[in-house]
Coordinates of N, CA, C and O in Angstrom, one line a residue:
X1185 N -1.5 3.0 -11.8 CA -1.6 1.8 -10.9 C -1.3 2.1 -9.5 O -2.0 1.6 -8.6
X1186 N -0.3 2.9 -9.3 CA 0.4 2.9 -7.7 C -1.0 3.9 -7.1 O -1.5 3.4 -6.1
X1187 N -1.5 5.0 -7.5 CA -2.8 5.5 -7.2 C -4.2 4.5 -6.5 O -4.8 4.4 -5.5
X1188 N -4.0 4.0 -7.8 CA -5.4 3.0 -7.0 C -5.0 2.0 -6.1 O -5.9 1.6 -5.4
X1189 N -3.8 1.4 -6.0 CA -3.0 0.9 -5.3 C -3.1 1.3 -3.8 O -3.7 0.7 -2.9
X1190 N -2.2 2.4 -3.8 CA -3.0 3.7 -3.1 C -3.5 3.7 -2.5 O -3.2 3.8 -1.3
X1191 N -5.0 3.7 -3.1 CA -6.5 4.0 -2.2 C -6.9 3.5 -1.5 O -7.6 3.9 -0.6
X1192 N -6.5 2.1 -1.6 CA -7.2 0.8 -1.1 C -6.0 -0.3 -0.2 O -6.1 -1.4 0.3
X1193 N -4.9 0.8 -0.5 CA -3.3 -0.1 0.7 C -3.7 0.8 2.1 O -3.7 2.0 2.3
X1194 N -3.9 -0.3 3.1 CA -3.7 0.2 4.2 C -2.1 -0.3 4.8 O -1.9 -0.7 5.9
X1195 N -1.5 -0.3 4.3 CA -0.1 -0.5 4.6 C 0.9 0.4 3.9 O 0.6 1.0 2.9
X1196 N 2.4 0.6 4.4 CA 3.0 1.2 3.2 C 3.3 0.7 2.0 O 3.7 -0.5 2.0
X1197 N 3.1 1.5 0.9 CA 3.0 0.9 -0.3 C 4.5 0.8 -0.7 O 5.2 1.6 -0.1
X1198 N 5.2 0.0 -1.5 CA 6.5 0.0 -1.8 C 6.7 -0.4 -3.3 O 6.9 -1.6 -3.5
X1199 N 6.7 0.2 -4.2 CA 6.7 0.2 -5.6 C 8.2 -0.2 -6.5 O 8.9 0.8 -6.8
X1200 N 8.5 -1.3 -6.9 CA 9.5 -1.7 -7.3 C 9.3 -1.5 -8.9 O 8.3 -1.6 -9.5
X1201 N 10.8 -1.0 -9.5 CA 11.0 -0.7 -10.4 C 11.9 -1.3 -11.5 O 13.0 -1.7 -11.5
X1202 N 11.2 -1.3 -12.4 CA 12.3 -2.3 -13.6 C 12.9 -1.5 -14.2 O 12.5 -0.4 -14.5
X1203 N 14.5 -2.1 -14.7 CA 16.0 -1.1 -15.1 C 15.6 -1.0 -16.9 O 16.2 -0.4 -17.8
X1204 N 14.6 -1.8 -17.1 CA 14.2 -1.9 -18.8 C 13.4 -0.5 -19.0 O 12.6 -0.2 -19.8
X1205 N 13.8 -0.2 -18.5 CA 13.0 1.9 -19.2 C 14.4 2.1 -19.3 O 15.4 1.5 -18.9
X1206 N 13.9 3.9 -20.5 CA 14.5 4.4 -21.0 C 15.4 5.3 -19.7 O 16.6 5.5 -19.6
X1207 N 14.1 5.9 -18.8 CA 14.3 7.2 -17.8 C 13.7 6.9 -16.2 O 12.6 7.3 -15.8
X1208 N 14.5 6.0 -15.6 CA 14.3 5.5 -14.2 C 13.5 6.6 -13.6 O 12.4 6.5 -13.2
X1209 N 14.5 7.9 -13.5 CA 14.1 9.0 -12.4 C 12.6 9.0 -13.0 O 11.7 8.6 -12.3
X1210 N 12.2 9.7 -14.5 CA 10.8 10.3 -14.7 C 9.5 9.2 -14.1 O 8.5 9.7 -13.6
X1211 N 9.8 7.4 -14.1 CA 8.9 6.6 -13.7 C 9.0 7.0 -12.1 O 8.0 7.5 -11.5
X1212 N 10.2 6.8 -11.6 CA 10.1 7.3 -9.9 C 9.7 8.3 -9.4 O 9.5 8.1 -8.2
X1213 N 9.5 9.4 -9.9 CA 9.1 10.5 -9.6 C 7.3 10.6 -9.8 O 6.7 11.3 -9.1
X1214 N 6.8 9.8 -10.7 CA 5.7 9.4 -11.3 C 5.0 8.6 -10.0 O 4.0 9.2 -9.6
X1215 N 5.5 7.5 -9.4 CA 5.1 6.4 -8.6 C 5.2 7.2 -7.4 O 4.2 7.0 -6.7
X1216 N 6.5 8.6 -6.7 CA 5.9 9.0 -5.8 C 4.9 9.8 -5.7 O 4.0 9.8 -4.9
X1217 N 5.0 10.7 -6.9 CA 3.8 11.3 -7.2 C 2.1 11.2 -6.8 O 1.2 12.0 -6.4
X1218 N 2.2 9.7 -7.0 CA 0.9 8.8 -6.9 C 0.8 8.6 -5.8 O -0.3 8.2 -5.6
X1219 N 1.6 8.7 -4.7 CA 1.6 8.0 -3.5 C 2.5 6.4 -2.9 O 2.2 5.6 -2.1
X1220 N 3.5 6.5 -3.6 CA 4.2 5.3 -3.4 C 5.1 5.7 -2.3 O 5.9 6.6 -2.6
X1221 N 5.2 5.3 -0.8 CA 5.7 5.4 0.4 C 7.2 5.1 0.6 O 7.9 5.6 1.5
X1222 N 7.8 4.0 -0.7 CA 8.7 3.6 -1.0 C 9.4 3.4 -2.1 O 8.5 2.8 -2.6
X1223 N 10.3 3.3 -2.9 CA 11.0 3.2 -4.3 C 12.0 1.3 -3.6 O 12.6 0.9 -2.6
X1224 N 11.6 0.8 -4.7 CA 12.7 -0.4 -4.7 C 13.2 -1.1 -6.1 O 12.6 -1.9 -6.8
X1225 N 14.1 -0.7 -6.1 CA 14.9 -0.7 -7.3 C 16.0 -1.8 -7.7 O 16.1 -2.5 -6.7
X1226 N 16.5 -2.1 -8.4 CA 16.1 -2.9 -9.6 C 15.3 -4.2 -9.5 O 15.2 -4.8 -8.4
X1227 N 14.9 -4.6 -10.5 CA 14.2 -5.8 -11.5 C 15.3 -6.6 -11.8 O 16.4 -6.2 -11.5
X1228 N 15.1 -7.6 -12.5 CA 16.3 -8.0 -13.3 C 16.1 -7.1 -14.7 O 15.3 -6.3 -15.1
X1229 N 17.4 -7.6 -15.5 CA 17.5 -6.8 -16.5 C 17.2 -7.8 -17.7 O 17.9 -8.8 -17.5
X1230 N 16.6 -7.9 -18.7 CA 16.1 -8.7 -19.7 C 17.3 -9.3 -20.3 O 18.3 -8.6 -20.4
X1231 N 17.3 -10.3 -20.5 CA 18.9 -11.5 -21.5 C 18.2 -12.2 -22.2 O 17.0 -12.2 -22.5
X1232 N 19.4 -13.0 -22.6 CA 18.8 -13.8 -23.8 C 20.4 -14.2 -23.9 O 21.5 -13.6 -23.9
X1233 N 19.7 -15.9 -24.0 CA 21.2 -17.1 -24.0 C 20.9 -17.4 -25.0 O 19.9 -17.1 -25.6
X1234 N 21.9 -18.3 -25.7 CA 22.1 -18.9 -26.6 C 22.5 -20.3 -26.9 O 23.7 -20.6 -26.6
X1235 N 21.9 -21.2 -27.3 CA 22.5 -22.4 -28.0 C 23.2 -22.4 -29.1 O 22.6 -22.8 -30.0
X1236 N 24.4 -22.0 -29.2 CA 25.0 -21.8 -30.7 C 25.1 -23.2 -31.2 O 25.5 -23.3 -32.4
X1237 N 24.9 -24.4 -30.6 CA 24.9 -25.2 -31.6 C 23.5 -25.8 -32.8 O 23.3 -26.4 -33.9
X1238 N 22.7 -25.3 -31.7 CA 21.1 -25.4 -32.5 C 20.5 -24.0 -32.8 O 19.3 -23.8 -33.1
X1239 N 22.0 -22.7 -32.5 CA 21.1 -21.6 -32.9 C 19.7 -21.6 -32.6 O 18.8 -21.4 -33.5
X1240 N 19.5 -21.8 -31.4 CA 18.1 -21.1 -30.6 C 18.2 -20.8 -29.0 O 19.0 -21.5 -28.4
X1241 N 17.5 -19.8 -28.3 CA 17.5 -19.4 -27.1 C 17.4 -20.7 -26.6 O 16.8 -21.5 -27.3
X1242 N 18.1 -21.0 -25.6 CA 18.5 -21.4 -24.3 C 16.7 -21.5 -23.3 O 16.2 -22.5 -22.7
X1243 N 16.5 -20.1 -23.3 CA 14.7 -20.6 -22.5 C 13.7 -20.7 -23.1 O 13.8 -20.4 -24.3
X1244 N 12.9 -21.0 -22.8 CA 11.5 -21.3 -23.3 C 11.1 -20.1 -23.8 O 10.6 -20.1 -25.0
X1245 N 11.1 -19.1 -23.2 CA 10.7 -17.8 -23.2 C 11.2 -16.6 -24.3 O 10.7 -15.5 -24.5
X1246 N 12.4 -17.4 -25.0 CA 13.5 -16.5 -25.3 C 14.4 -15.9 -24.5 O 15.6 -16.2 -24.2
X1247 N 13.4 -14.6 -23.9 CA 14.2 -14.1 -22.9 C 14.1 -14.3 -21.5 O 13.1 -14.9 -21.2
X1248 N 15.2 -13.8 -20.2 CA 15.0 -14.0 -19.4 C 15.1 -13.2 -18.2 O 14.3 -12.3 -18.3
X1249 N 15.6 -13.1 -17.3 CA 15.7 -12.1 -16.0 C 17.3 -12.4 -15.8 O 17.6 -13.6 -15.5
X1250 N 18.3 -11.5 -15.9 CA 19.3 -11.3 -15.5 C 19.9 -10.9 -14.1 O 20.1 -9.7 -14.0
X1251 N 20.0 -11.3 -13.5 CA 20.4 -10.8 -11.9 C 21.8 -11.2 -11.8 O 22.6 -11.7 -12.6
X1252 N 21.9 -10.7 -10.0 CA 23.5 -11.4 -9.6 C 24.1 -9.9 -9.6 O 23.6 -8.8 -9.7
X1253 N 25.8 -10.3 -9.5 CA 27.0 -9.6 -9.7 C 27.0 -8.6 -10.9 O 27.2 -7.4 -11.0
X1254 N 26.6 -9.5 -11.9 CA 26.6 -8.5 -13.1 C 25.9 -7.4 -13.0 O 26.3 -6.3 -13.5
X1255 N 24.8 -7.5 -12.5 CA 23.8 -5.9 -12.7 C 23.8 -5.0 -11.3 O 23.0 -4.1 -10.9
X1256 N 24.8 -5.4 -10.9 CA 25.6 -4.3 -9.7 C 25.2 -2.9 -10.5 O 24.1 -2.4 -10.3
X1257 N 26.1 -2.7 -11.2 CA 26.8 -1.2 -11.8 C 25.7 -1.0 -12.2 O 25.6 0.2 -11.9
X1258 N 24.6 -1.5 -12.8 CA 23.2 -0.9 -13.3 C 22.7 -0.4 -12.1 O 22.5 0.8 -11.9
X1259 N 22.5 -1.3 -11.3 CA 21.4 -0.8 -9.9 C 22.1 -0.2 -9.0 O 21.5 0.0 -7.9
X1260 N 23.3 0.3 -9.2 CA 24.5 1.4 -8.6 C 23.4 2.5 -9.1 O 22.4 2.8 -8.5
X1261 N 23.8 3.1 -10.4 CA 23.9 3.9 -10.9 C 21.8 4.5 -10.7 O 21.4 5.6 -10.6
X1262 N 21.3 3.4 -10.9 CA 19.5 3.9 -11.3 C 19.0 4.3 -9.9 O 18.0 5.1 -9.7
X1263 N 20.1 3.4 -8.5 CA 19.5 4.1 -7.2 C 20.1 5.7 -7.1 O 19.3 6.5 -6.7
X1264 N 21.5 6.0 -7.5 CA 22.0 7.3 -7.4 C 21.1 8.3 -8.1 O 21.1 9.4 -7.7
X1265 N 20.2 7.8 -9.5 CA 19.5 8.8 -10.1 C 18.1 9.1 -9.4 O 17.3 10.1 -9.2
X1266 N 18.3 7.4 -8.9 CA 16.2 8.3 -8.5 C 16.3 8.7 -6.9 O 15.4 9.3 -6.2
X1267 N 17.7 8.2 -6.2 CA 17.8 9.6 -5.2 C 17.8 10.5 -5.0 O 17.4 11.1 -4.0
X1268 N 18.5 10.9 -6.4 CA 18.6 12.7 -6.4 C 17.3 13.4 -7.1 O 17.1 14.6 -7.3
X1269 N 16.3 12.2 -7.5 CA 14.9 12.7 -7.9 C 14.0 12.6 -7.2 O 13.1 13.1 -7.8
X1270 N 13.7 12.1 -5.9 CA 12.8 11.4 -4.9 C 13.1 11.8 -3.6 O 14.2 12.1 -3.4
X1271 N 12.5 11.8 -2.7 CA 12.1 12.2 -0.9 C 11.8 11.4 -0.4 O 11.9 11.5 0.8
X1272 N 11.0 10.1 -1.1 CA 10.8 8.9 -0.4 C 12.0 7.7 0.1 O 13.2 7.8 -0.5
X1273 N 11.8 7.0 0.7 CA 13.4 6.0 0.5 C 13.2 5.0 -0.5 O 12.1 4.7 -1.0
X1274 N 14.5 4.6 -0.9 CA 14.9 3.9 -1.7 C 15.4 2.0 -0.6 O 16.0 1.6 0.3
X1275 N 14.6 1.8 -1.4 CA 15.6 0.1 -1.1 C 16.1 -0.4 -2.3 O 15.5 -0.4 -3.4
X1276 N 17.6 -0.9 -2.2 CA 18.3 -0.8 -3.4 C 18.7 -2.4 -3.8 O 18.8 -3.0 -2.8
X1277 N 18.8 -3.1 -4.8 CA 18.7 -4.4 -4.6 C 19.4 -4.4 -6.4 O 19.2 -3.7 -7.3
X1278 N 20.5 -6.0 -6.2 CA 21.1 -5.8 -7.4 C 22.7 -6.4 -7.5 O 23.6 -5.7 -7.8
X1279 N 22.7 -7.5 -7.1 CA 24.2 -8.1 -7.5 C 25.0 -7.9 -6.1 O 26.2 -7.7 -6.1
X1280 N 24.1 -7.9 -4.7 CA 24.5 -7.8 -2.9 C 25.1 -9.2 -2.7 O 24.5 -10.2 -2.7
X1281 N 26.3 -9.0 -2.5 CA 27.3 -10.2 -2.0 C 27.6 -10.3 -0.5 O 27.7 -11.3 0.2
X1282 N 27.7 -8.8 -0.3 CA 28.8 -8.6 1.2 C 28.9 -7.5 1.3 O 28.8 -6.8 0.3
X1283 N 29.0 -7.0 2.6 CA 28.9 -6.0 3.7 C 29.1 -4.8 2.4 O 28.0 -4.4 2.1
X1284 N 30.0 -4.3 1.7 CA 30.6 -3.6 0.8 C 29.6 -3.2 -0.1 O 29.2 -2.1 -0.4
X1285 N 29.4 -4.4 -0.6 CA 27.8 -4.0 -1.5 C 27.0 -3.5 -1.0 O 26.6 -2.5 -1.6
X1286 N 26.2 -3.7 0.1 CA 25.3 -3.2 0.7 C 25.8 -1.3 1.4 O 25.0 -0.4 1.7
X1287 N 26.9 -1.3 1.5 CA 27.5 0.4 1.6 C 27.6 1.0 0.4 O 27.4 2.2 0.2
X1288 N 27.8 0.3 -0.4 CA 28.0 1.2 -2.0 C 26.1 1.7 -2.6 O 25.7 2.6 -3.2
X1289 N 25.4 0.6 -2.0 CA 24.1 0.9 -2.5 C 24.0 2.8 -1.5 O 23.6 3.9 -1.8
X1290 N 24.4 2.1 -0.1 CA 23.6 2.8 0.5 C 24.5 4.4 0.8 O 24.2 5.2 1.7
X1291 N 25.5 4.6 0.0 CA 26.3 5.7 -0.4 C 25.3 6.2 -1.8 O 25.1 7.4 -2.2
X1292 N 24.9 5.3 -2.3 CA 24.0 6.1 -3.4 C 22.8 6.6 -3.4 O 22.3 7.4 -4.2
X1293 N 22.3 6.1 -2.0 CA 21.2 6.5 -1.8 C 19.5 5.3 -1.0 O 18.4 5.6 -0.6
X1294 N 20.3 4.2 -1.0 CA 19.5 3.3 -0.7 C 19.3 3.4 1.3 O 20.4 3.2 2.0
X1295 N 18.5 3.5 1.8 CA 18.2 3.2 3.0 C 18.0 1.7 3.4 O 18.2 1.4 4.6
X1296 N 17.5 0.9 2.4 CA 17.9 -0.6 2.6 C 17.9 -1.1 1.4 O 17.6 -0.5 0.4
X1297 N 18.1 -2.6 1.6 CA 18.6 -3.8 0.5 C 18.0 -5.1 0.7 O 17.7 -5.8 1.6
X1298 N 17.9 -5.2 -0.7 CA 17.7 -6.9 -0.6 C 18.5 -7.8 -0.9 O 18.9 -7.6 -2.1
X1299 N 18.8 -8.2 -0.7 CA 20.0 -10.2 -1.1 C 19.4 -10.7 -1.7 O 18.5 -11.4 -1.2
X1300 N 19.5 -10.7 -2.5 CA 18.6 -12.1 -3.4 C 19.2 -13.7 -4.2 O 18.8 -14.8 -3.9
X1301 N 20.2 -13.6 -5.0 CA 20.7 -14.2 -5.7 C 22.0 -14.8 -4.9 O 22.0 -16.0 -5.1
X1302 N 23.1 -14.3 -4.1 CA 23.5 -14.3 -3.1 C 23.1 -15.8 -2.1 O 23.9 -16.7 -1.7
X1303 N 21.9 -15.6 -1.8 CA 21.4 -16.4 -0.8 C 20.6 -17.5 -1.4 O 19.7 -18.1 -0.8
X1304 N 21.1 -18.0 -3.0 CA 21.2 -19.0 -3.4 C 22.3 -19.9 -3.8 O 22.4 -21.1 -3.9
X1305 N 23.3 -18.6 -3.9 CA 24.8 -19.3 -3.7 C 25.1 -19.9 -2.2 O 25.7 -21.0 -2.1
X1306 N 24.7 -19.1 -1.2 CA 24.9 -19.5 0.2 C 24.1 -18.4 1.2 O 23.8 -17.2 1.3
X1307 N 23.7 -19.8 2.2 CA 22.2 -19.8 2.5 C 22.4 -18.7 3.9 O 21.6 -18.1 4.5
X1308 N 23.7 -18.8 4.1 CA 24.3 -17.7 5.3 C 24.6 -16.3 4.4 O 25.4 -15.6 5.1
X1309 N 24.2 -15.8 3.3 CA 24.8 -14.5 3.0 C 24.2 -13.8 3.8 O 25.0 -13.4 4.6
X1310 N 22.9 -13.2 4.1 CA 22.9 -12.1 5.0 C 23.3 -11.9 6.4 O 23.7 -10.9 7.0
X1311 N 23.1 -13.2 6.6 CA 24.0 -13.3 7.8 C 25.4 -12.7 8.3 O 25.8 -12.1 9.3
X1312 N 26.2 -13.4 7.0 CA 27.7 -13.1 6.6 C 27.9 -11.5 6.7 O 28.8 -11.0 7.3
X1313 N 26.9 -11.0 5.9 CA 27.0 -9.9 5.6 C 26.6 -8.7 6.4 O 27.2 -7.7 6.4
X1314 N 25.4 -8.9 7.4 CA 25.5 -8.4 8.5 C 27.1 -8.5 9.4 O 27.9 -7.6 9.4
X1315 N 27.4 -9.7 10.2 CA 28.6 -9.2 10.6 C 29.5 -8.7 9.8 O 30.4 -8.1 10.5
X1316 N 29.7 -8.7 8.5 CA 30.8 -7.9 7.9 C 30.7 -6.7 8.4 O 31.6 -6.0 8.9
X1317 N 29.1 -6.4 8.1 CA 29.2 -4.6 8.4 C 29.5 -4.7 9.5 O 30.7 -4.4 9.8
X1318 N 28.5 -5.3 10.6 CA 29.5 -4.8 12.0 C 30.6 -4.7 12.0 O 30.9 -3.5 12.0
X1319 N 31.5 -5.4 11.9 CA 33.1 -5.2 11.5 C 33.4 -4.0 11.0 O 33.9 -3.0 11.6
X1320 N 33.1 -4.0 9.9 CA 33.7 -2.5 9.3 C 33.3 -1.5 10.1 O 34.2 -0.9 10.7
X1321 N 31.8 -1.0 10.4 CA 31.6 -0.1 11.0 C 32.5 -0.2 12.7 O 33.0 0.7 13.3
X1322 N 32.5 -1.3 13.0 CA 33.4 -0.9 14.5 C 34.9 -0.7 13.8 O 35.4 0.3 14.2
X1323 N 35.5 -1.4 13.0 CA 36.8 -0.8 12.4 C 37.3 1.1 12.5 O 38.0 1.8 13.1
X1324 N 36.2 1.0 11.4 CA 36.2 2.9 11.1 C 35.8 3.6 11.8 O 35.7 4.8 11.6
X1325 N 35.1 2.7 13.5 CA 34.3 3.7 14.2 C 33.3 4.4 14.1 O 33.0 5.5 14.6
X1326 N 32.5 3.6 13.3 CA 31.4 4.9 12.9 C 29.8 4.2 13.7 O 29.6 3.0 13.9
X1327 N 29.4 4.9 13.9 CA 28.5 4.4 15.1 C 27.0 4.7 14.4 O 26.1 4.3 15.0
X1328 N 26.9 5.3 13.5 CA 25.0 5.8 12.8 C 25.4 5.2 10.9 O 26.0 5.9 10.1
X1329 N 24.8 3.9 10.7 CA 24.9 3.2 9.3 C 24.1 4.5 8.9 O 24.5 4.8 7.7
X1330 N 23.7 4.9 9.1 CA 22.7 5.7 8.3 C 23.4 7.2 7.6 O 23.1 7.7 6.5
X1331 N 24.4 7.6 8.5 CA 25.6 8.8 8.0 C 26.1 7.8 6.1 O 26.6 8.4 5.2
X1332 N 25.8 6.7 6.0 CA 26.4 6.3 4.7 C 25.1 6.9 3.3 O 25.3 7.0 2.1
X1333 N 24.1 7.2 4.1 CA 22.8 7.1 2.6 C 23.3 8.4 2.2 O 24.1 9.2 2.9
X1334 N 22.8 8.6 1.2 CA 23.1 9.5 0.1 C 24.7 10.5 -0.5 O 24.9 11.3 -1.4
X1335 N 25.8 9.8 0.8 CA 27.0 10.7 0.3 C 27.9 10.4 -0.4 O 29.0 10.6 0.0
X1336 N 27.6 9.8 -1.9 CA 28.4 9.4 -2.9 C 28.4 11.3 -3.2 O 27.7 12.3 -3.1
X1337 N 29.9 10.9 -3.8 CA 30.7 12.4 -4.0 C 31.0 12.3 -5.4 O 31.6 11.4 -6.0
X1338 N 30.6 13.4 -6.0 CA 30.5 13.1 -7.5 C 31.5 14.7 -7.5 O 31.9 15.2 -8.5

């Protein structure tokens, strides 16, 4: 798909990836392969609620899209893998609260982020979260956000 996608995108293409596979990197490496200009990473992650008193799913659907805080540590971990598999950038997206989150993505590898869930709780998170980072970055002095992509230390 990202091929024929491809052919006929006169823009850059930006290929978002779902955390429901087995092998993040082998799909990412697949999509740049094809021509994908960009990786953006995670989806939500598939759930399923429960009514235990009528013992049946909670959505219509059964299942549903899990986002937020909780799927941090997932979309931590699947941006550090398909960084160390990929040359294209990464935009990293996945449980972004504040300034903090948005450094932990981008120590793993993400060159940018989305807010998503966040900015349903409150309608100023990116805002918030932009001056956070300013702050921190004038705290520690560091003057190039970009010195933070890829140097998680393993």
């Amino acid at each position: 798909i990202t091929r024929q996608v491809k052919a006929v995108c006169d823009v850059p293409l930006i290929v978002k990836l779902s955390p429901n596979v087995t092998d993040i990197k082998e799909i990412a490496m697949a999509v740049e392969e094809a021509g994908a200009d960009c990786i953006s990473l995670i989806n939500t992650i598939t759930g399923l609620a429960i009514d235990l008193d009528r013992r049946t799913p909670i959505l219509a659907n059964v299942t549903g899209g899990l986002s937020g805080p909780a799927v941090k540590p997932v979309a931590l971990r699947m941006v550090h893998e398909v960084y160390n598999s990929v040359h294209v950038p990464i935009i990293g997206m996945g449980g972004i609260t504040c300034a903090k989150d948005v450094l932990e993505f981008m120590v793993c590898g993400a060159r940018a982020v989305m807010v998503g869930t966040a900015n349903i709780m409150n309608p100023y998170a990116c805002l918030n979260i932009v001056r956070e980072m300013e702050a921190y970055l004038a705290e520690k002095q560091i003057e190039d956000i970009n010195s933070f992509v890829g140097t998680l230390k393993i």
